[in-house]
mmCIF file of C-alpha atoms in Angstrom:
data_model
loop_
_atom_site.group_PDB
_atom_site.id
_atom_site.type_symbol
_atom_site.label_atom_id
_atom_site.label_comp_id
_atom_site.label_asym_id
_atom_site.label_seq_id
_atom_site.Cartn_x
_atom_site.Cartn_y
_atom_site.Cartn_z
ATOM 1 C CA UNK A 1 -9.450 16.203 1.056
ATOM 2 C CA UNK A 2 -5.870 15.376 0.247
ATOM 3 C CA UNK A 3 -5.285 14.100 -3.281
ATOM 4 C CA UNK A 4 -2.041 12.539 -4.437
ATOM 5 C CA UNK A 5 -1.675 12.053 -8.167
ATOM 6 C CA UNK A 6 1.109 10.243 -9.950
ATOM 7 C CA UNK A 7 2.220 10.649 -13.534
ATOM 8 C CA UNK A 8 2.567 8.899 -15.792
ATOM 9 C CA UNK A 9 -0.017 6.220 -15.117
ATOM 10 C CA UNK A 10 1.991 3.740 -17.193
ATOM 11 C CA UNK A 11 5.379 3.695 -18.859
ATOM 12 C CA UNK A 12 7.002 1.135 -21.093
ATOM 13 C CA UNK A 13 10.781 1.402 -21.561
ATOM 14 C CA UNK A 14 13.541 -0.599 -23.142
ATOM 15 C CA UNK A 15 16.029 -2.073 -20.718
ATOM 16 C CA UNK A 16 18.804 0.438 -20.124
ATOM 17 C CA UNK A 17 16.590 3.504 -20.541
ATOM 18 C CA UNK A 18 15.854 5.826 -17.659
ATOM 19 C CA UNK A 19 12.470 6.168 -15.961
ATOM 20 C CA UNK A 20 10.895 8.828 -13.776
ATOM 21 C CA UNK A 21 7.597 8.918 -11.919
ATOM 22 C CA UNK A 22 6.214 12.050 -10.302
ATOM 23 C CA UNK A 23 3.988 12.352 -7.275
ATOM 24 C CA UNK A 24 1.997 15.561 -6.857
ATOM 25 C CA UNK A 25 -0.104 16.660 -3.906
ATOM 26 C CA UNK A 26 -2.716 19.363 -3.569
ATOM 27 C CA UNK A 27 -1.448 20.126 -0.056
ATOM 28 C CA UNK A 28 1.908 20.488 1.669
ATOM 29 C CA UNK A 29 3.228 17.159 2.857
ATOM 30 C CA UNK A 30 5.012 16.383 6.110
ATOM 31 C CA UNK A 31 6.775 13.441 4.484
ATOM 32 C CA UNK A 32 6.594 11.124 1.492
ATOM 33 C CA UNK A 33 7.234 7.414 1.247
ATOM 34 C CA UNK A 34 7.763 5.284 -1.839
ATOM 35 C CA UNK A 35 6.654 1.680 -2.248
ATOM 36 C CA UNK A 36 7.167 -0.853 -5.032
ATOM 37 C CA UNK A 37 4.662 -3.549 -5.887
ATOM 38 C CA UNK A 38 5.797 -6.311 -8.218
ATOM 39 C CA UNK A 39 3.167 -7.947 -10.437
ATOM 40 C CA UNK A 40 1.180 -10.343 -8.249
ATOM 41 C CA UNK A 41 2.970 -9.107 -5.151
ATOM 42 C CA UNK A 42 2.397 -6.734 -2.295
ATOM 43 C CA UNK A 43 3.726 -3.214 -1.718
ATOM 44 C CA UNK A 44 7.236 -3.076 -0.302
ATOM 45 C CA UNK A 45 8.663 0.015 1.360
ATOM 46 C CA UNK A 46 11.546 1.635 -0.481
ATOM 47 C CA UNK A 47 12.323 4.903 1.260
ATOM 48 C CA UNK A 48 11.025 7.929 3.143
ATOM 49 C CA UNK A 49 11.760 11.615 2.538
ATOM 50 C CA UNK A 50 11.094 14.253 5.173
ATOM 51 C CA UNK A 51 13.059 17.434 4.470
ATOM 52 C CA UNK A 52 12.353 20.064 1.836
ATOM 53 C CA UNK A 53 14.569 19.457 -1.208
ATOM 54 C CA UNK A 54 15.841 16.166 0.184
ATOM 55 C CA UNK A 55 17.526 13.765 -2.241
ATOM 56 C CA UNK A 56 18.251 10.142 -1.427
ATOM 57 C CA UNK A 57 19.834 7.439 -3.561
ATOM 58 C CA UNK A 58 19.555 3.679 -3.522
ATOM 59 C CA UNK A 59 21.854 2.238 -6.178
ATOM 60 C CA UNK A 60 20.150 3.161 -9.480
ATOM 61 C CA UNK A 61 17.149 4.798 -7.764
ATOM 62 C CA UNK A 62 17.105 8.501 -6.901
ATOM 63 C CA UNK A 63 14.313 9.947 -4.777
ATOM 64 C CA UNK A 64 13.640 13.659 -4.442
ATOM 65 C CA UNK A 65 11.285 15.730 -2.294
ATOM 66 C CA UNK A 66 10.266 19.088 -3.728
ATOM 67 C CA UNK A 67 11.296 22.365 -2.155
ATOM 68 C CA UNK A 68 7.675 23.228 -1.397
ATOM 69 C CA UNK A 69 7.034 19.697 -0.096
ATOM 70 C CA UNK A 70 4.123 19.252 -2.485
ATOM 71 C CA UNK A 71 5.747 16.880 -4.919
ATOM 72 C CA UNK A 72 8.270 14.103 -5.151
ATOM 73 C CA UNK A 73 9.964 12.071 -7.842
ATOM 74 C CA UNK A 74 11.531 8.656 -8.258
ATOM 75 C CA UNK A 75 14.121 8.298 -10.997
ATOM 76 C CA UNK A 76 15.584 4.987 -12.109
ATOM 77 C CA UNK A 77 18.799 5.082 -14.120
ATOM 78 C CA UNK A 78 19.401 2.361 -16.688
ATOM 79 C CA UNK A 79 16.314 0.281 -15.976
ATOM 80 C CA UNK A 80 16.508 -3.481 -15.669
ATOM 81 C CA UNK A 81 13.792 -6.098 -16.010
ATOM 82 C CA UNK A 82 13.853 -6.467 -12.218
ATOM 83 C CA UNK A 83 12.487 -2.899 -11.987
ATOM 84 C CA UNK A 84 9.141 -4.004 -13.416
ATOM 85 C CA UNK A 85 6.231 -3.204 -11.136
ATOM 86 C CA UNK A 86 4.034 -0.412 -9.888
ATOM 87 C CA UNK A 87 5.556 2.410 -7.879
ATOM 88 C CA UNK A 88 3.373 4.172 -5.334
ATOM 89 C CA UNK A 89 4.045 7.251 -3.294
ATOM 90 C CA UNK A 90 2.396 7.377 0.130
ATOM 91 C CA UNK A 91 1.849 10.110 2.631
ATOM 92 C CA UNK A 92 -0.326 11.013 5.543
ATOM 93 C CA UNK A 93 -1.614 13.476 8.075
ATOM 94 C CA UNK A 94 -2.564 12.840 11.675
ATOM 95 C CA UNK A 95 -5.935 11.578 10.511
ATOM 96 C CA UNK A 96 -5.537 10.309 6.961
ATOM 97 C CA UNK A 97 -3.104 8.107 5.058
ATOM 98 C CA UNK A 98 -3.077 8.249 1.271
ATOM 99 C CA UNK A 99 -1.462 6.229 -1.482
ATOM 100 C CA UNK A 100 -0.754 7.912 -4.775
ATOM 101 C CA UNK A 101 -2.433 6.599 -7.888
ATOM 102 C CA UNK A 102 0.675 4.639 -8.900
ATOM 103 C CA UNK A 103 2.867 4.368 -11.983
ATOM 104 C CA UNK A 104 3.184 0.989 -13.646
ATOM 105 C CA UNK A 105 6.579 0.361 -15.207
ATOM 106 C CA UNK A 106 7.112 -2.207 -17.919
ATOM 107 C CA UNK A 107 10.668 -2.990 -19.037
ATOM 108 C CA UNK A 108 11.454 -5.027 -22.109
ATOM 109 C CA UNK A 109 14.742 -6.323 -23.473
ATOM 110 C CA UNK B 1 10.831 -15.364 8.320
ATOM 111 C CA UNK B 2 7.370 -14.178 7.402
ATOM 112 C CA UNK B 3 6.383 -11.094 9.392
ATOM 113 C CA UNK B 4 2.832 -10.492 8.155
ATOM 114 C CA UNK B 5 0.927 -13.626 7.237
ATOM 115 C CA UNK B 6 -2.406 -13.771 5.494
ATOM 116 C CA UNK B 7 -4.669 -16.767 5.152
ATOM 117 C CA UNK B 8 -5.956 -17.991 2.887
ATOM 118 C CA UNK B 9 -4.019 -16.705 -0.121
ATOM 119 C CA UNK B 10 -6.992 -17.389 -2.368
ATOM 120 C CA UNK B 11 -10.622 -17.449 -1.304
ATOM 121 C CA UNK B 12 -13.678 -18.176 -3.384
ATOM 122 C CA UNK B 13 -17.055 -17.345 -1.911
ATOM 123 C CA UNK B 14 -20.588 -17.197 -3.200
ATOM 124 C CA UNK B 15 -22.571 -14.032 -3.614
ATOM 125 C CA UNK B 16 -24.027 -13.132 -0.231
ATOM 126 C CA UNK B 17 -22.155 -15.820 1.723
ATOM 127 C CA UNK B 18 -20.172 -14.383 4.643
ATOM 128 C CA UNK B 19 -16.418 -14.739 4.447
ATOM 129 C CA UNK B 20 -13.575 -14.076 6.880
ATOM 130 C CA UNK B 21 -9.992 -13.294 5.961
ATOM 131 C CA UNK B 22 -7.244 -13.501 8.540
ATOM 132 C CA UNK B 23 -3.969 -11.733 9.171
ATOM 133 C CA UNK B 24 -1.284 -12.324 11.755
ATOM 134 C CA UNK B 25 1.958 -10.520 12.522
ATOM 135 C CA UNK B 26 5.156 -11.329 14.365
ATOM 136 C CA UNK B 27 6.354 -7.708 14.528
ATOM 137 C CA UNK B 28 4.399 -6.741 17.653
ATOM 138 C CA UNK B 29 3.266 -3.599 15.874
ATOM 139 C CA UNK B 30 0.571 -1.412 17.351
ATOM 140 C CA UNK B 31 -1.245 -0.685 14.100
ATOM 141 C CA UNK B 32 -2.869 -3.155 11.738
ATOM 142 C CA UNK B 33 -4.525 -2.117 8.487
ATOM 143 C CA UNK B 34 -6.854 -3.686 5.960
ATOM 144 C CA UNK B 35 -6.690 -2.532 2.371
ATOM 145 C CA UNK B 36 -8.746 -3.435 -0.673
ATOM 146 C CA UNK B 37 -6.890 -3.373 -3.980
ATOM 147 C CA UNK B 38 -8.565 -3.827 -7.327
ATOM 148 C CA UNK B 39 -6.744 -4.400 -10.576
ATOM 149 C CA UNK B 40 -4.557 -1.486 -11.696
ATOM 150 C CA UNK B 41 -5.560 0.608 -8.686
ATOM 151 C CA UNK B 42 -3.834 1.800 -5.560
ATOM 152 C CA UNK B 43 -4.578 0.068 -2.271
ATOM 153 C CA UNK B 44 -7.662 1.570 -0.659
ATOM 154 C CA UNK B 45 -7.633 1.746 3.127
ATOM 155 C CA UNK B 46 -10.764 0.203 4.642
ATOM 156 C CA UNK B 47 -9.930 0.579 8.340
ATOM 157 C CA UNK B 48 -7.171 0.232 10.850
ATOM 158 C CA UNK B 49 -6.679 -0.743 14.468
ATOM 159 C CA UNK B 50 -4.445 1.226 16.770
ATOM 160 C CA UNK B 51 -3.999 -1.372 19.484
ATOM 161 C CA UNK B 52 -7.632 -2.194 20.311
ATOM 162 C CA UNK B 53 -9.076 1.025 18.935
ATOM 163 C CA UNK B 54 -10.943 0.514 15.679
ATOM 164 C CA UNK B 55 -10.862 3.306 13.078
ATOM 165 C CA UNK B 56 -13.140 3.081 10.094
ATOM 166 C CA UNK B 57 -12.590 5.063 6.902
ATOM 167 C CA UNK B 58 -15.592 7.234 6.117
ATOM 168 C CA UNK B 59 -16.314 5.557 2.786
ATOM 169 C CA UNK B 60 -15.911 1.928 3.897
ATOM 170 C CA UNK B 61 -19.222 0.100 3.390
ATOM 171 C CA UNK B 62 -20.986 -1.354 6.438
ATOM 172 C CA UNK B 63 -20.657 -4.729 4.778
ATOM 173 C CA UNK B 64 -17.010 -4.761 5.903
ATOM 174 C CA UNK B 65 -16.204 -5.390 9.543
ATOM 175 C CA UNK B 66 -13.035 -6.174 11.430
ATOM 176 C CA UNK B 67 -11.904 -7.800 14.658
ATOM 177 C CA UNK B 68 -8.605 -7.706 16.474
ATOM 178 C CA UNK B 69 -8.736 -10.169 19.356
ATOM 179 C CA UNK B 70 -5.089 -9.608 20.299
ATOM 180 C CA UNK B 71 -1.953 -7.807 19.132
ATOM 181 C CA UNK B 72 -0.990 -10.506 16.676
ATOM 182 C CA UNK B 73 -4.232 -11.243 14.855
ATOM 183 C CA UNK B 74 -6.711 -9.230 12.843
ATOM 184 C CA UNK B 75 -9.700 -10.431 10.835
ATOM 185 C CA UNK B 76 -11.680 -8.951 7.969
ATOM 186 C CA UNK B 77 -15.314 -10.029 7.807
ATOM 187 C CA UNK B 78 -17.380 -9.424 4.713
ATOM 188 C CA UNK B 79 -20.952 -10.001 5.763
ATOM 189 C CA UNK B 80 -22.635 -10.282 2.381
ATOM 190 C CA UNK B 81 -20.094 -10.261 -0.444
ATOM 191 C CA UNK B 82 -21.173 -8.789 -3.723
ATOM 192 C CA UNK B 83 -19.546 -9.178 -7.100
ATOM 193 C CA UNK B 84 -17.968 -5.764 -6.629
ATOM 194 C CA UNK B 85 -16.090 -6.990 -3.568
ATOM 195 C CA UNK B 86 -13.883 -9.279 -5.636
ATOM 196 C CA UNK B 87 -10.399 -7.902 -5.093
ATOM 197 C CA UNK B 88 -7.048 -8.437 -3.425
ATOM 198 C CA UNK B 89 -7.241 -7.775 0.312
ATOM 199 C CA UNK B 90 -3.994 -6.650 1.870
ATOM 200 C CA UNK B 91 -3.180 -6.596 5.545
ATOM 201 C CA UNK B 92 -0.403 -4.320 6.749
ATOM 202 C CA UNK B 93 1.177 -3.301 10.030
ATOM 203 C CA UNK B 94 3.190 -0.385 11.311
ATOM 204 C CA UNK B 95 4.879 0.386 14.586
ATOM 205 C CA UNK B 96 2.691 3.447 15.129
ATOM 206 C CA UNK B 97 0.063 5.495 13.325
ATOM 207 C CA UNK B 98 1.090 8.179 10.876
ATOM 208 C CA UNK B 99 2.446 8.661 7.391
ATOM 209 C CA UNK B 100 6.014 8.599 8.682
ATOM 210 C CA UNK B 101 5.864 4.953 9.757
ATOM 211 C CA UNK B 102 6.828 2.225 7.334
ATOM 212 C CA UNK B 103 4.062 -0.212 6.551
ATOM 213 C CA UNK B 104 4.775 -3.937 6.273
ATOM 214 C CA UNK B 105 2.378 -5.748 3.997
ATOM 215 C CA UNK B 106 1.281 -9.346 3.923
ATOM 216 C CA UNK B 107 1.093 -11.260 0.641
ATOM 217 C CA UNK B 108 -2.637 -10.611 0.339
ATOM 218 C CA UNK B 109 -5.761 -12.712 -0.082
ATOM 219 C CA UNK B 110 -7.342 -12.738 -3.507
ATOM 220 C CA UNK B 111 -11.104 -12.938 -3.109
ATOM 221 C CA UNK B 112 -13.332 -14.237 -5.889
ATOM 222 C CA UNK B 113 -17.104 -13.891 -5.608
ATOM 223 C CA UNK B 114 -19.212 -16.240 -7.732
#
């Protein structure tokens, strides 16, 4: 079945440093979504990527979909304490939806 | 305004005592999902409803059941909770089924089993 792995599992950065999480699939994806879950909170939709090689930006966040549509990345420039949380990628087929394993980001001053 | 509401936010139940968690939505979405999330793990899909059609994930234990009496409400019934069922239970909705549809999550119900 489809497996979606994220690396790293956990990252601790100083405020102002950059952060990247990678989402890797064993199969070709039709699309990829990214969600953020704050500590104690629920997942919140960030963005969706559909096209091969697609790049989208939201302020300090840059999302990329791989050319082969098997991987994706989320890059945060100059992290802030408000970026703390777990970032999940999410994808699906006609019969199965799958969350990635998640990357927990900790940001300290 | 809250779009996906879950009650209660915290639930304590005894081992083996049936418990029901509820979810309601104001989005008029066709699909409602129930997820189980344990600490430091990704949400695990238990089942979903597409309108009135119930769809169970293959690895969801029989101990977990669900009801959707109308578009707005969906319930999660745990018939005989075990200690391993202690987790956060998340309800979500989407306009339609498929990985391309944004999911809207409720705040979750944290279940403790004593």
